[in-house]
Amino acid sequence: MGWTTQPVCTRCLACLGITTHASHHAPVSTNICLRHGRWIGRYGHQLELHTVPEVIRAQRHHYNLIRRHGQRIVTYAMAEATDISFRWWDSDRFDRRWRRRMTALGGPKWHAFKDDIELVACTYPDIVALSGLFASPHLRFLPFTGKGRDLRRFIREVRDRATTGYSLETAGKRDPLIRWIEEEPSDRNLPFYPWRPPGRPAPEQVSVP
């Protein structure tokens, strides 16, 4: 329920005089040790992030989203944003900013695969930004109002947050965001769907025959 077991930052342990590795319970939203600027969100080596400060700032943005919208909503939105973003990455539609971060971390001749910690860290800022769009109870439902200006605003938000130059006209039917727009209305029937769409009455206002 919002918690996971993950490694403790080894520098934090060293400050306590502990030289062995250790794990602890932490919120699922914790990916970075803000004290030492290290990626700790997955088992494996702990990644130094001082050359990519926007990745460290993304952790603070992630925490702010949870304070604003709640853990349940942000976790759901992060799952959606991660799936869409990595499908864009597979088709080379993802924003090029992650490439600049990879170069800052690994040099000009870097190589990365989908589950590499470096790639996960470098795409984290854009995924968190896109999650903020999906977590917002106002922005999330803009494509479904039937108004062209609302859909255009939604696409502007997508461009600003995750994919510079994105457009519906060139996206194609298999584009993951197009699929999300098509499937989101049916997802509202899922028992764990955490939003109440505009126009839907609150559960206590529904009269059950």
XYZ file of C-alpha atoms in Angstrom:
209
model
C 0.000 0.000 0.000
C 2.415 2.647 -1.234
C 5.578 1.125 0.264
C 8.362 -1.028 -1.138
C 11.661 -2.555 -0.027
C 14.707 -0.991 -1.647
C 18.442 -0.497 -1.035
C 19.609 2.261 1.277
C 21.939 4.856 -0.246
C 25.448 3.566 0.527
C 26.641 7.094 1.263
C 23.913 7.500 3.858
C 25.072 4.214 5.397
C 28.687 5.405 5.392
C 27.644 8.520 7.311
C 26.387 6.131 10.016
C 29.595 4.107 9.973
C 27.942 1.156 8.199
C 30.019 -0.513 5.488
C 27.620 -3.306 4.441
C 24.673 -3.012 2.078
C 21.221 -2.664 3.619
C 17.586 -2.412 2.527
C 14.696 -0.540 4.063
C 11.025 0.211 3.554
C 10.457 3.365 1.506
C 7.563 4.980 -0.376
C 7.194 3.580 -3.903
C 7.785 7.109 -5.186
C 11.343 7.181 -3.785
C 13.865 6.733 -6.584
C 16.620 9.183 -5.629
C 18.524 9.981 -2.445
C 18.112 13.745 -2.384
C 20.837 14.130 0.224
C 23.533 12.657 -2.024
C 21.966 12.921 -5.507
C 22.051 9.196 -6.280
C 19.585 6.921 -8.071
C 18.577 4.180 -5.627
C 15.211 3.108 -7.033
C 16.297 -0.292 -8.347
C 18.630 -3.030 -7.200
C 22.071 -2.782 -8.736
C 24.662 -0.062 -8.764
C 23.686 3.336 -7.384
C 23.982 6.021 -10.025
C 25.560 9.433 -9.423
C 23.261 12.126 -10.860
C 25.116 15.397 -10.262
C 25.755 15.854 -13.995
C 21.981 15.652 -14.674
C 20.404 17.886 -11.991
C 17.016 17.852 -13.733
C 16.739 14.154 -12.814
C 17.198 15.049 -9.148
C 14.602 17.831 -9.470
C 12.176 15.293 -10.940
C 12.179 13.438 -7.599
C 10.994 16.603 -5.847
C 8.357 17.078 -8.565
C 7.230 13.481 -7.999
C 6.826 14.127 -4.267
C 4.921 17.351 -4.980
C 2.483 15.473 -7.241
C 1.770 13.029 -4.423
C 1.147 15.850 -1.957
C -1.246 17.445 -4.445
C -3.105 14.407 -5.795
C -2.386 11.517 -3.428
C -0.293 8.370 -3.678
C -2.963 6.216 -5.348
C -3.652 8.645 -8.203
C 0.013 9.422 -8.883
C 0.992 5.739 -8.872
C -1.734 5.037 -11.453
C -0.684 8.051 -13.552
C 3.010 7.062 -13.368
C 2.176 3.586 -14.675
C 0.294 5.112 -17.627
C 3.034 7.648 -18.375
C 5.805 5.052 -18.142
C 4.038 2.679 -20.538
C 3.365 5.431 -23.094
C 6.866 6.904 -22.794
C 8.698 3.625 -23.284
C 6.547 2.746 -26.268
C 7.599 6.098 -27.731
C 11.188 5.226 -26.883
C 10.907 1.885 -28.704
C 9.708 3.685 -31.849
C 12.241 6.535 -31.430
C 9.456 9.071 -30.895
C 10.539 9.933 -27.354
C 11.906 13.425 -26.719
C 15.637 13.807 -27.384
C 16.301 15.337 -23.975
C 16.952 11.876 -22.534
C 19.775 11.422 -25.054
C 21.521 14.544 -23.773
C 21.255 13.192 -20.230
C 22.669 9.832 -21.293
C 25.624 11.622 -22.875
C 26.180 13.578 -19.660
C 26.177 10.343 -17.648
C 28.007 7.933 -19.940
C 29.901 10.027 -22.447
C 29.319 10.360 -26.205
C 29.677 6.611 -26.912
C 27.090 5.356 -24.413
C 24.962 2.249 -24.993
C 21.761 1.449 -23.135
C 18.977 -1.118 -23.081
C 15.402 -0.676 -21.894
C 15.950 -1.819 -18.291
C 19.326 -0.150 -17.735
C 19.325 2.085 -14.682
C 20.921 4.901 -16.703
C 18.070 4.906 -19.220
C 15.423 4.660 -16.508
C 16.974 7.624 -14.702
C 17.393 9.747 -17.842
C 13.766 9.306 -18.897
C 12.451 9.881 -15.356
C 11.995 13.705 -15.614
C 9.831 13.446 -18.739
C 7.786 10.570 -17.330
C 7.123 12.485 -14.106
C 6.105 15.549 -16.127
C 3.709 13.451 -18.226
C 2.373 11.863 -15.033
C 1.462 15.330 -13.807
C -0.769 15.695 -16.863
C -2.505 12.347 -16.277
C -2.822 12.887 -12.515
C -4.573 16.252 -12.842
C -8.361 15.783 -12.535
C -8.809 18.745 -14.895
C -6.138 18.191 -17.564
C -6.685 14.431 -17.773
C -10.215 14.768 -19.161
C -9.534 17.538 -21.720
C -9.573 15.141 -24.719
C -13.090 13.990 -23.793
C -14.989 17.282 -23.549
C -15.854 17.342 -27.252
C -14.240 20.789 -27.614
C -11.411 21.272 -30.064
C -9.653 23.879 -27.940
C -9.493 21.448 -24.997
C -7.946 18.720 -27.142
C -5.427 21.205 -28.544
C -4.471 22.266 -25.031
C -3.991 18.641 -24.016
C -1.647 18.043 -26.956
C 0.278 21.230 -26.110
C 0.776 19.875 -22.606
C 2.062 16.586 -24.043
C 4.536 18.440 -26.265
C 5.776 20.641 -23.430
C 6.163 17.761 -20.989
C 7.397 14.780 -22.962
C 7.541 14.898 -26.778
C 8.547 18.108 -28.536
C 6.886 18.291 -31.949
C 4.184 15.709 -31.187
C 0.998 16.028 -33.252
C -2.103 13.900 -33.625
C -1.989 14.216 -37.404
C 1.353 12.417 -37.693
C 0.988 10.060 -34.727
C -0.671 7.122 -36.446
C -3.275 4.695 -35.132
C -0.732 2.598 -33.218
C 0.637 5.572 -31.313
C 0.373 4.823 -27.537
C -1.223 8.186 -26.718
C -3.887 7.651 -29.391
C -4.542 4.241 -27.888
C -4.765 5.786 -24.416
C -7.374 8.311 -25.611
C -9.381 5.492 -27.185
C -9.200 3.163 -24.178
C -9.360 5.563 -21.230
C -13.200 5.830 -21.166
C -13.530 2.054 -20.786
C -10.828 2.029 -18.083
C -13.139 4.125 -15.901
C -15.141 0.976 -15.196
C -12.170 -0.688 -13.514
C -12.685 -1.099 -9.750
C -9.352 0.583 -8.933
C -9.836 3.607 -11.246
C -9.077 6.492 -8.856
C -10.746 9.506 -10.539
C -14.360 10.620 -10.761
C -14.843 11.937 -14.314
C -16.692 15.256 -14.754
C -20.427 14.720 -14.783
C -20.307 11.430 -12.906
C -22.057 11.740 -9.518
C -20.226 10.906 -6.334
C -20.897 7.355 -5.069
C -22.955 8.652 -2.147
C -25.229 10.518 -4.602
C -26.110 7.435 -6.639
C -29.452 5.901 -5.736
C -29.292 2.107 -5.820
C -32.662 0.438 -6.594
